[in-house]
Amino acid sequence: MKEKEIKESFLKGKTRSDYELLMPAGDMEKAKYAIAFGADAIYCGIPMFTLRGKSSMSLSDVAKIIPYAHKRGVKVYLAVNIFPHSFKYEQFMIDMKKMVEMKPDAFIMADPGLIDLTLENFPEAEVHLSVQANNVNWMSVKFWQKMGVTRVVLARELTLKEVEIIHEKVPKMELEFFIHGSNCMAYSGRC
């Protein structure tokens, strides 16, 4: 099948409500711009637990942007996608409790240990698996579904045909993928 045919079969019968435009929100100003220019959802993180580096917000910024976005019908996902050393555990649990209380729509996570801790201690939290987890096959997606993850952000290196296969094999899992390719010569950001 050619790329155009795959795209047409993949999109067949889908409407705009079947898709979500997710945009980064590195600070309050960028978050407000993303919301104003049509994002269905935004993602952001706090410095100690996000791989977004300098593009992160304070906990107080996150506490402000969530109601701002929700009032405008926009979802907020918090990127908590680090692979931490053990010494970060206590602070993670303290900050995660605060973040859960802010009621974001989901947490974007990569580390299996933190995902397990989150789902065990905060069962109301929805977890999306980060692109950092390098999901390139349907077997991994199925595994994460069993663990309680509700959406998998697929590796950027996948072709549209590979995404279609994953969707066919694990149809009840929400899939997310970047509309642009990898930004570096490695698996999904691990430069």
Short mmCIF file of C-alpha atoms in Angstrom, two decimals:
data_model
loop_
_atom_site.label_atom_id
_atom_site.label_comp_id
_atom_site.label_asym_id
_atom_site.label_seq_id
_atom_site.Cartn_x
_atom_site.Cartn_y
_atom_site.Cartn_z
CA MET A 1 0.00 0.00 0.00
CA LYS A 2 1.22 3.47 -0.80
CA GLU A 3 1.43 6.15 1.89
CA LYS A 4 -1.60 8.02 0.46
CA GLU A 5 -3.74 4.85 0.50
CA ILE A 6 -2.66 4.06 4.06
CA LYS A 7 -3.49 7.60 5.16
CA GLU A 8 -6.91 7.42 3.51
CA SER A 9 -7.72 4.02 5.05
CA PHE A 10 -6.47 5.18 8.46
CA LEU A 11 -8.59 8.33 8.36
CA LYS A 12 -11.65 6.75 6.74
CA GLY A 13 -14.80 7.46 8.71
CA LYS A 14 -13.03 9.72 11.20
CA THR A 15 -14.32 13.17 12.09
CA ARG A 16 -12.58 16.15 13.68
CA SER A 17 -13.81 14.99 17.09
CA ASP A 18 -11.76 11.80 16.67
CA TYR A 19 -8.55 13.84 16.83
CA GLU A 20 -6.87 16.07 19.34
CA LEU A 21 -4.44 18.86 18.54
CA LEU A 22 -1.95 18.81 21.42
CA MET A 23 0.49 21.72 21.69
CA PRO A 24 3.42 22.43 24.02
CA ALA A 25 3.08 25.10 26.70
CA GLY A 26 6.53 25.96 27.98
CA ASP A 27 5.35 28.92 30.03
CA MET A 28 2.15 30.83 30.78
CA GLU A 29 2.40 33.03 27.69
CA LYS A 30 2.94 30.06 25.34
CA ALA A 31 0.10 28.17 27.02
CA LYS A 32 -2.29 31.05 26.44
CA TYR A 33 -1.18 31.36 22.80
CA ALA A 34 -1.68 27.62 22.21
CA ILE A 35 -5.17 27.84 23.71
CA ALA A 36 -6.05 30.98 21.72
CA PHE A 37 -4.87 29.42 18.46
CA GLY A 38 -6.96 26.26 18.68
CA ALA A 39 -5.23 23.64 20.81
CA ASP A 40 -7.57 20.93 22.04
CA ALA A 41 -5.01 20.18 24.74
CA ILE A 42 -1.69 21.52 26.00
CA TYR A 43 1.17 19.89 27.85
CA CYS A 44 3.61 21.33 30.33
CA GLY A 45 5.76 20.21 33.24
CA ILE A 46 7.53 21.34 36.40
CA PRO A 47 11.36 21.57 36.44
CA MET A 48 12.38 18.61 38.60
CA PHE A 49 10.19 16.04 36.84
CA THR A 50 9.95 17.00 33.20
CA LEU A 51 12.33 16.50 30.29
CA ARG A 52 11.11 19.80 28.86
CA GLY A 53 14.17 21.45 30.44
CA LYS A 54 13.92 25.21 30.49
CA SER A 55 10.43 24.99 29.01
CA SER A 56 8.69 24.30 32.28
CA MET A 57 6.34 26.01 34.71
CA SER A 58 6.27 26.40 38.46
CA LEU A 59 3.64 24.55 40.45
CA SER A 60 1.83 27.85 40.95
CA ASP A 61 1.80 28.46 37.17
CA VAL A 62 0.36 24.97 36.63
CA ALA A 63 -2.28 25.68 39.29
CA LYS A 64 -3.31 28.77 37.29
CA ILE A 65 -3.19 27.35 33.76
CA ILE A 66 -5.34 24.27 34.47
CA PRO A 67 -8.53 26.21 35.36
CA TYR A 68 -7.76 28.79 32.65
CA ALA A 69 -7.58 26.02 30.03
CA HIS A 70 -10.53 24.05 31.38
CA LYS A 71 -12.73 27.15 31.32
CA ARG A 72 -11.99 27.32 27.56
CA GLY A 73 -12.60 23.62 26.95
CA VAL A 74 -8.91 22.76 26.63
CA LYS A 75 -7.30 19.77 28.37
CA VAL A 76 -4.01 19.99 30.26
CA TYR A 77 -1.49 17.16 30.43
CA LEU A 78 1.45 17.35 32.81
CA ALA A 79 4.71 15.88 31.55
CA VAL A 80 6.29 13.93 34.41
CA ASN A 81 8.51 12.00 32.06
CA ILE A 82 11.89 11.79 33.78
CA PHE A 83 13.76 8.58 34.59
CA PRO A 84 14.67 9.49 38.18
CA HIS A 85 17.35 8.30 40.52
CA SER A 86 16.05 6.90 43.81
CA PHE A 87 16.77 10.10 45.77
CA LYS A 88 14.00 11.93 43.85
CA TYR A 89 11.28 9.54 45.09
CA GLU A 90 10.24 11.46 48.23
CA GLN A 91 10.00 14.80 46.43
CA PHE A 92 8.15 13.10 43.56
CA MET A 93 5.47 11.81 45.94
CA ILE A 94 5.09 15.23 47.59
CA ASP A 95 4.81 17.09 44.27
CA MET A 96 2.69 14.40 42.61
CA LYS A 97 0.09 14.74 45.38
CA LYS A 98 -0.03 18.51 44.71
CA MET A 99 -0.27 17.98 40.95
CA VAL A 100 -3.06 15.37 41.26
CA GLU A 101 -5.03 17.80 43.45
CA MET A 102 -4.83 20.38 40.62
CA LYS A 103 -6.85 17.97 38.45
CA PRO A 104 -4.95 17.90 35.16
CA ASP A 105 -6.53 15.71 32.52
CA ALA A 106 -3.58 13.29 32.48
CA PHE A 107 0.08 12.81 33.30
CA ILE A 108 2.55 12.02 30.53
CA MET A 109 5.03 9.57 32.05
CA ALA A 110 7.87 7.31 30.91
CA ASP A 111 9.43 5.58 33.92
CA PRO A 112 7.76 2.24 34.78
CA GLY A 113 8.45 2.70 38.50
CA LEU A 114 6.87 6.16 38.65
CA ILE A 115 3.92 4.98 36.58
CA ASP A 116 3.36 2.09 38.99
CA LEU A 117 3.65 4.40 42.03
CA THR A 118 1.27 6.90 40.48
CA LEU A 119 -1.41 4.36 39.57
CA GLU A 120 -1.09 2.68 42.99
CA ASN A 121 -1.16 5.86 45.10
CA PHE A 122 -3.35 8.06 42.93
CA PRO A 123 -5.87 5.74 41.22
CA GLU A 124 -7.86 8.74 39.97
CA ALA A 125 -4.86 9.89 37.90
CA GLU A 126 -4.89 9.16 34.20
CA VAL A 127 -1.51 8.21 32.73
CA HIS A 128 -0.36 8.63 29.15
CA LEU A 129 2.88 6.90 28.20
CA SER A 130 5.50 9.37 26.98
CA VAL A 131 7.29 9.17 23.65
CA GLN A 132 10.41 8.72 25.81
CA ALA A 133 9.34 5.10 26.40
CA ASN A 134 10.08 4.32 22.72
CA ASN A 135 6.97 2.32 21.89
CA VAL A 136 7.50 0.87 18.43
CA ASN A 137 5.26 -2.23 18.49
CA TRP A 138 1.78 -3.37 19.43
CA MET A 139 3.03 -5.86 22.06
CA SER A 140 4.45 -3.01 24.18
CA VAL A 141 1.27 -0.99 23.72
CA LYS A 142 -0.79 -3.98 24.89
CA PHE A 143 1.50 -4.37 27.93
CA TRP A 144 1.01 -0.73 28.93
CA GLN A 145 -2.74 -1.07 28.47
CA LYS A 146 -2.71 -3.94 30.99
CA MET A 147 -0.75 -1.74 33.41
CA GLY A 148 -3.49 0.92 33.36
CA VAL A 149 -2.07 3.44 30.87
CA THR A 150 -4.86 5.03 28.80
CA ARG A 151 -2.85 6.52 25.93
CA VAL A 152 0.51 5.71 24.35
CA VAL A 153 2.58 8.35 22.60
CA LEU A 154 4.26 6.30 19.89
CA ALA A 155 7.90 6.67 18.86
CA ARG A 156 8.43 9.24 16.13
CA GLU A 157 10.31 6.72 13.99
CA LEU A 158 7.17 4.73 13.12
CA THR A 159 5.63 4.82 9.68
CA LEU A 160 1.92 5.42 9.22
CA LYS A 161 1.55 1.72 8.29
CA GLU A 162 3.15 0.70 11.59
CA VAL A 163 0.76 3.00 13.48
CA GLU A 164 -2.14 1.40 11.62
CA ILE A 165 -0.97 -2.09 12.66
CA ILE A 166 -0.72 -1.02 16.31
CA HIS A 167 -4.22 0.44 16.13
CA GLU A 168 -5.58 -2.78 14.58
CA LYS A 169 -3.94 -4.97 17.25
CA VAL A 170 -4.84 -2.78 20.24
CA PRO A 171 -7.97 -0.93 19.09
CA LYS A 172 -9.11 0.30 22.51
CA MET A 173 -5.86 2.09 23.31
CA GLU A 174 -5.64 5.79 22.53
CA LEU A 175 -2.64 6.44 20.31
CA GLU A 176 -0.78 9.68 19.93
CA PHE A 177 2.00 10.46 17.50
CA PHE A 178 3.92 13.50 16.39
CA ILE A 179 3.05 15.02 13.04
CA HIS A 180 6.76 15.66 12.55
CA GLY A 181 9.59 13.16 12.61
CA SER A 182 12.37 12.71 15.08
CA ASN A 183 14.37 15.78 16.04
CA CYS A 184 17.60 13.89 16.52
CA MET A 185 19.39 10.73 15.43
CA ALA A 186 18.23 8.48 18.24
CA TYR A 187 15.07 6.90 19.56
CA SER A 188 12.57 9.62 20.42
CA GLY A 189 14.67 12.24 22.10
CA ARG A 190 17.33 10.11 23.74
CA CYS A 191 20.18 11.97 22.07
#
